[in-house]
Coordinates of C-alpha atoms in Angstrom, one line a residue:
M1 CA 0.0 0.0 0.0
H2 CA 1.4 3.4 -0.9
L3 CA 0.8 6.3 1.6
P4 CA 1.7 9.7 0.2
R5 CA 4.3 11.3 2.5
S6 CA 3.8 8.3 4.8
L7 CA 5.9 8.1 7.9
A8 CA 4.6 4.5 8.2
A9 CA 6.6 3.5 5.1
A10 CA 9.9 4.6 6.4
A11 CA 12.6 2.0 5.8
S12 CA 13.5 1.2 9.3
A13 CA 12.6 1.6 13.0
C14 CA 15.5 3.9 13.4
C15 CA 14.2 6.3 10.7
L16 CA 10.7 6.2 12.2
A17 CA 12.1 7.2 15.6
L18 CA 14.0 10.1 14.0
L19 CA 10.8 11.2 12.2
A20 CA 8.8 11.0 15.4
L21 CA 11.3 13.2 17.2
A22 CA 11.2 15.7 14.4
A23 CA 7.4 15.8 14.5
A24 CA 7.5 16.4 18.2
S25 CA 9.0 19.8 17.7
P26 CA 7.1 22.7 16.1
A27 CA 8.8 22.6 12.6
S28 CA 7.4 21.9 9.2
A29 CA 8.5 19.0 7.0
S30 CA 10.9 21.4 5.2
G31 CA 12.6 22.3 8.5
T32 CA 11.1 25.7 8.6
A33 CA 10.0 26.7 12.1
V34 CA 6.2 26.5 12.7
P35 CA 4.7 29.2 15.0
D36 CA 3.8 27.5 18.2
R37 CA 0.2 28.8 18.0
P38 CA -3.0 27.1 19.2
L39 CA -4.7 24.9 16.6
R40 CA -7.7 27.1 16.6
Q41 CA -5.6 30.1 15.5
L42 CA -3.8 28.1 12.8
A43 CA -7.0 26.6 11.5
A44 CA -8.7 30.1 11.3
D45 CA -6.0 31.0 8.8
D46 CA -7.3 28.2 6.6
H47 CA -11.0 29.2 7.1
L48 CA -11.5 26.1 9.2
R49 CA -12.8 25.4 12.7
V50 CA -11.0 22.8 14.7
G51 CA -12.8 21.2 17.7
T52 CA -12.8 18.6 20.3
A53 CA -15.3 16.3 22.0
V54 CA -15.6 17.3 25.7
D55 CA -15.9 15.0 28.7
M56 CA -17.9 17.1 31.2
S57 CA -16.5 15.5 34.3
A58 CA -13.0 16.3 33.2
L59 CA -14.0 19.8 32.2
T60 CA -15.4 20.3 35.7
D61 CA -12.7 18.7 37.7
D62 CA -9.4 19.0 35.8
A63 CA -7.9 22.5 35.4
A64 CA -5.4 21.4 32.8
Y65 CA -8.1 19.8 30.7
R66 CA -10.3 22.9 31.0
R67 CA -7.5 25.2 30.0
L68 CA -6.6 23.3 26.8
A69 CA -10.2 22.7 25.9
G70 CA -10.7 26.5 25.9
S71 CA -7.5 27.6 24.3
E72 CA -6.8 25.0 21.6
F73 CA -10.2 24.6 19.9
S74 CA -12.8 26.7 18.3
T75 CA -15.6 24.2 18.5
V76 CA -16.8 21.7 21.1
T77 CA -18.9 18.6 20.9
P78 CA -20.5 17.0 23.9
E79 CA -19.1 13.5 24.3
N80 CA -22.2 12.2 26.1
V81 CA -24.4 14.9 27.7
M82 CA -26.6 15.6 24.7
K83 CA -27.4 11.9 24.1
W84 CA -31.0 10.8 24.7
E85 CA -30.3 8.8 27.9
A86 CA -28.5 11.8 29.4
I87 CA -31.1 14.5 28.7
E88 CA -34.3 12.4 29.2
P89 CA -33.4 9.6 31.6
R90 CA -37.1 9.2 32.6
Q91 CA -39.9 9.8 30.1
G92 CA -41.0 13.5 30.2
E93 CA -38.3 14.5 32.7
Y94 CA -35.5 16.6 31.0
D95 CA -32.1 17.3 32.3
Y96 CA -30.2 19.7 30.2
A97 CA -28.0 21.0 33.0
A98 CA -24.7 19.5 31.9
A99 CA -25.2 20.3 28.3
D100 CA -26.1 23.8 29.1
R101 CA -22.8 24.1 31.1
L102 CA -20.9 23.1 28.0
V103 CA -22.8 25.6 25.8
D104 CA -22.0 28.3 28.4
F105 CA -18.3 27.3 28.4
A106 CA -18.3 27.5 24.6
R107 CA -19.8 31.0 24.6
K108 CA -17.2 32.2 27.1
H109 CA -14.4 30.9 25.0
G110 CA -15.6 32.1 21.6
Q111 CA -16.4 28.6 20.5
K112 CA -19.2 27.1 18.4
V113 CA -21.1 23.9 19.4
R114 CA -21.6 20.7 17.5
G115 CA -24.7 19.0 18.9
H116 CA -24.4 15.3 19.2
V117 CA -26.6 13.4 18.7
L118 CA -30.4 13.4 17.9
V119 CA -31.1 10.0 16.4
W120 CA -28.9 7.0 17.2
H121 CA -29.5 3.3 18.0
N122 CA -27.3 3.5 21.0
Q123 CA -27.3 5.2 24.5
L124 CA -31.1 5.3 24.5
P125 CA -33.0 5.5 27.8
S126 CA -34.3 2.3 29.2
W127 CA -37.9 3.5 29.3
L128 CA -37.7 3.9 25.5
T129 CA -36.0 0.6 24.6
S130 CA -38.1 -1.5 27.0
G131 CA -41.4 0.3 26.3
D132 CA -44.1 -1.4 24.3
F133 CA -44.9 1.5 21.9
S134 CA -46.8 1.2 18.7
A135 CA -45.2 2.5 15.6
G136 CA -47.4 5.6 15.7
R137 CA -46.6 6.3 19.3
L138 CA -42.8 5.8 18.7
R139 CA -42.9 8.2 15.8
E140 CA -44.5 10.8 18.1
I141 CA -41.9 10.2 20.8
L142 CA -39.0 10.7 18.3
H143 CA -40.6 13.8 16.8
R144 CA -41.0 15.3 20.3
H145 CA -37.5 14.4 21.3
I146 CA -35.9 16.1 18.3
T147 CA -38.2 19.1 18.5
D148 CA -37.7 19.7 22.2
T149 CA -34.0 19.1 22.1
V150 CA -33.3 21.4 19.1
R151 CA -35.6 24.1 20.4
H152 CA -33.9 24.1 23.8
F153 CA -30.6 24.8 22.2
K154 CA -32.0 27.0 19.3
G155 CA -29.5 29.6 18.2
R156 CA -26.7 28.1 20.4
V157 CA -25.8 25.0 18.4
W158 CA -24.0 25.5 15.1
Q159 CA -24.2 21.9 13.7
W160 CA -26.3 18.9 14.7
D161 CA -25.5 15.3 14.1
V162 CA -29.1 14.5 13.3
V163 CA -28.8 10.8 12.3
N164 CA -25.8 8.8 13.5
E165 CA -24.5 5.5 12.2
A166 CA -27.6 4.3 10.3
F167 CA -25.6 1.9 8.0
N168 CA -23.9 -1.5 8.3
E169 CA -20.5 -2.0 6.7
D170 CA -22.0 -3.7 3.7
G171 CA -24.1 -0.6 2.9
T172 CA -27.4 -2.0 4.2
L173 CA -29.4 0.0 6.8
R174 CA -28.7 -0.9 10.4
D175 CA -31.3 -3.0 12.2
S176 CA -32.4 -0.5 14.9
I177 CA -35.5 0.3 16.8
W178 CA -36.0 3.1 14.3
L179 CA -35.7 1.1 11.2
R180 CA -37.8 -1.8 12.5
E181 CA -40.7 0.3 13.8
L182 CA -40.7 3.3 11.5
G183 CA -39.0 2.1 8.3
P184 CA -36.3 4.0 6.4
G185 CA -38.3 7.1 6.2
Y186 CA -37.3 8.0 9.8
I187 CA -34.1 9.5 8.4
A188 CA -35.8 12.1 6.2
D189 CA -38.3 12.8 9.0
A190 CA -35.6 13.5 11.5
F191 CA -34.0 16.1 9.3
R192 CA -37.3 17.8 8.6
W193 CA -38.2 17.9 12.2
A194 CA -34.8 19.3 13.2
H195 CA -35.0 22.0 10.6
E196 CA -38.5 23.0 11.7
A197 CA -37.1 23.4 15.3
D198 CA -34.1 25.5 14.3
P199 CA -34.0 26.6 10.6
H200 CA -30.5 28.1 11.1
A201 CA -28.6 25.1 12.5
L202 CA -26.6 23.0 10.1
L203 CA -27.9 19.5 9.9
F204 CA -25.5 16.5 9.4
Y205 CA -25.6 12.8 8.7
N206 CA -22.7 11.2 10.7
D207 CA -21.0 7.8 10.4
Y208 CA -17.8 5.9 10.9
N209 CA -15.7 3.9 8.4
T210 CA -17.0 6.2 5.6
E211 CA -13.6 7.8 5.2
W212 CA -12.8 4.8 3.0
T213 CA -14.5 4.3 -0.3
G214 CA -16.6 1.1 -0.4
P215 CA -20.1 -0.2 0.2
K216 CA -20.8 1.9 3.3
S217 CA -19.5 5.2 1.9
D218 CA -21.3 4.5 -1.3
A219 CA -24.6 3.9 0.5
V220 CA -24.2 7.1 2.5
H221 CA -23.5 9.0 -0.7
D222 CA -26.6 7.5 -2.4
L223 CA -28.7 8.3 0.7
V224 CA -27.7 12.0 1.1
G225 CA -27.9 12.6 -2.6
R226 CA -31.4 11.2 -2.7
L227 CA -32.4 13.3 0.3
R228 CA -31.1 16.4 -1.4
D229 CA -33.0 15.6 -4.6
E230 CA -36.2 15.2 -2.5
G231 CA -35.7 18.6 -0.8
V232 CA -34.9 17.2 2.6
P233 CA -33.0 19.8 4.6
I234 CA -29.7 18.1 5.0
D235 CA -26.6 20.3 5.0
G236 CA -23.7 18.1 5.5
V237 CA -22.0 14.7 6.0
G238 CA -19.7 13.9 9.0
F239 CA -16.8 11.5 8.6
Q240 CA -16.0 10.3 12.1
G241 CA -12.3 9.4 11.5
H242 CA -11.8 6.7 14.1
L243 CA -8.7 5.0 12.7
G244 CA -6.4 2.2 13.9
I245 CA -2.8 2.1 12.6
Q246 CA -2.8 -1.7 12.5
Y247 CA -5.5 -1.7 9.8
G248 CA -3.6 0.7 7.5
L249 CA -4.6 4.3 6.7
P250 CA -7.1 5.3 4.0
T251 CA -5.3 7.2 1.2
D252 CA -8.3 8.1 -1.0
M253 CA -10.1 10.3 1.5
A254 CA -9.7 13.6 -0.4
A255 CA -11.3 12.1 -3.5
N256 CA -14.0 10.5 -1.3
F257 CA -14.8 13.8 0.5
A258 CA -14.8 15.6 -2.9
R259 CA -17.7 13.5 -4.3
F260 CA -19.8 14.6 -1.3
D261 CA -18.8 18.2 -1.9
K262 CA -20.0 17.9 -5.5
L263 CA -23.5 17.1 -4.1
G264 CA -23.6 20.6 -2.7
L265 CA -23.1 19.4 0.9
A266 CA -20.7 20.6 3.6
T267 CA -18.4 18.0 5.0
A268 CA -16.6 17.7 8.4
V269 CA -14.3 15.4 10.2
T270 CA -16.3 14.9 13.4
E271 CA -14.6 12.3 15.7
A272 CA -11.0 11.9 14.8
D273 CA -8.7 9.7 16.8
V274 CA -6.0 7.3 15.7
R275 CA -5.5 4.3 18.1
M276 CA -2.6 1.8 18.2
P277 CA -1.8 -1.5 19.9
L278 CA -0.1 -0.7 23.2
P279 CA 2.5 0.1 24.2
A280 CA 3.2 3.1 22.1
D281 CA 6.6 3.6 20.6
A282 CA 8.2 6.1 18.2
G283 CA 7.3 4.2 15.1
K284 CA 3.6 3.9 16.1
L285 CA 3.5 7.5 17.1
A286 CA 4.9 8.5 13.7
T287 CA 2.3 6.4 11.9
Q288 CA -0.4 7.9 14.1
A289 CA 0.7 11.4 13.2
E290 CA 0.4 10.4 9.5
G291 CA -3.2 9.2 10.1
Y292 CA -4.1 12.5 11.6
R293 CA -2.4 14.3 8.8
L294 CA -4.3 12.4 6.1
L295 CA -7.6 13.2 7.8
L296 CA -6.8 16.9 8.0
D297 CA -5.3 17.0 4.5
A298 CA -8.6 15.5 3.0
C299 CA -10.6 18.2 4.8
L300 CA -8.3 21.0 3.7
R301 CA -8.4 19.8 0.1
T302 CA -12.3 19.9 0.2
R303 CA -13.7 23.3 -0.5
H304 CA -16.7 22.9 1.8
C305 CA -15.1 20.9 4.6
I306 CA -16.0 23.3 7.5
S307 CA -14.7 21.7 10.6
F308 CA -12.2 19.2 11.9
T309 CA -13.0 17.7 15.3
V310 CA -10.9 15.2 17.4
W311 CA -12.7 12.9 19.7
G312 CA -11.0 14.0 22.9
F313 CA -7.5 15.5 23.0
T314 CA -5.8 13.7 25.8
D315 CA -5.2 10.0 26.4
T316 CA -6.2 10.5 30.1
Y317 CA -9.9 10.4 29.2
S318 CA -9.9 8.4 26.0
W319 CA -12.8 6.0 25.3
V320 CA -10.5 3.6 23.3
P321 CA -8.9 1.4 26.0
G322 CA -12.3 0.6 27.5
T323 CA -13.7 -0.4 24.1
F324 CA -10.7 -1.9 22.4
P325 CA -8.6 -3.9 25.1
G326 CA -4.9 -3.6 24.5
E327 CA -5.3 -0.5 22.3
G328 CA -5.1 3.2 23.1
A329 CA -2.8 6.3 23.0
A330 CA -5.2 7.6 20.4
N331 CA -5.2 11.3 21.1
L332 CA -3.1 14.4 20.4
Y333 CA -1.8 14.7 24.0
D334 CA -0.5 12.0 26.2
E335 CA -1.7 11.3 29.8
D336 CA 0.5 14.1 31.2
Y337 CA -0.8 16.6 28.7
R338 CA 2.4 16.6 26.6
P339 CA 1.8 17.2 22.9
K340 CA 2.5 14.2 20.8
P341 CA 4.0 14.0 17.2
A342 CA 0.4 14.0 15.9
Y343 CA -0.3 17.4 17.5
R344 CA 2.9 18.9 16.0
T345 CA 1.9 17.4 12.6
L346 CA -1.4 19.1 12.7
Q347 CA 0.3 22.4 13.6
S348 CA 2.6 22.0 10.7
E349 CA -0.1 21.0 8.2
L350 CA -2.3 24.0 9.2
A351 CA 0.6 26.5 9.1
G352 CA 1.7 25.3 5.7
R353 CA -1.6 25.5 4.0
A354 CA -3.9 28.3 2.7
R355 CA -7.3 28.0 1.1
S356 CA -10.3 30.1 0.5
G357 CA -13.9 29.4 1.7
G358 CA -14.6 27.2 4.7
A359 CA -16.1 27.8 8.1
E360 CA -18.4 30.7 8.9

């Protein structure tokens, strides 16, 4: 497999180690010093917003986490506190407090908010999954949930992940409570309802493993193109960007993003992280840095890619080890908040690029 400018393809472990050390300092590939500026400032030069998912417990309790979340990023995404089980744990009883604190934090730090997520098959409240609802009643419940949530945050959320992970790897629709009870039309309905609740919010379809071309990415492309043709108010597609170095890195992302751009849709990298088998070493960190670079490069090459979001920025609070045993070290900072080669690579990539258009 050929990776353009790939650090992973270096001839020896020695060379990889030297490359990793070079990436750890703020210098470009040409050796020119890169201004050690926050990612949000460098991204603004490229008309791009750069963001992070936020763990609200860490934001509350960890001063170092709070400082970097506010200084490095121009958007924030709630990791969990806008999911259905968090905001309506009991039917009809809403708890927006934690999500409101994040929105307030964003306002104070000049950040925009990506709302995550309105319709998903996971992290649903038990009263919903165990309830014996008719299809008509379930449709009413979903309509109310979308309407109430979007209205609560109206004018304060920039982008919404409206429908999340609706496809299987083979391009078929995922077997979920929504598909089984409401049929595939629930996807279009969700976008219509969200738009009615806040006509100014940008509405995204979001999924993983769509960075690669293949059946899943093709199915998403077909879906969103059809929705656009039918006049459904969908504004963009989110490519999550959860990569693992042991599986290789996708090298056709820019072309893949471009075909969605041609549909007249915005695009965004929404949940980037690059995990590795533990323990980490210089070679793995160099390959990780290349994974982040490829994701950012695809976004910067796409005219209407408007934001690049990492799914957490420090290994201290990463979701990866709990989900993929034996894997981790997926984020831009290590557990002691030291920037890794991946962070310096993003700095260099942003500082060395210039484009027109992008985030508003």
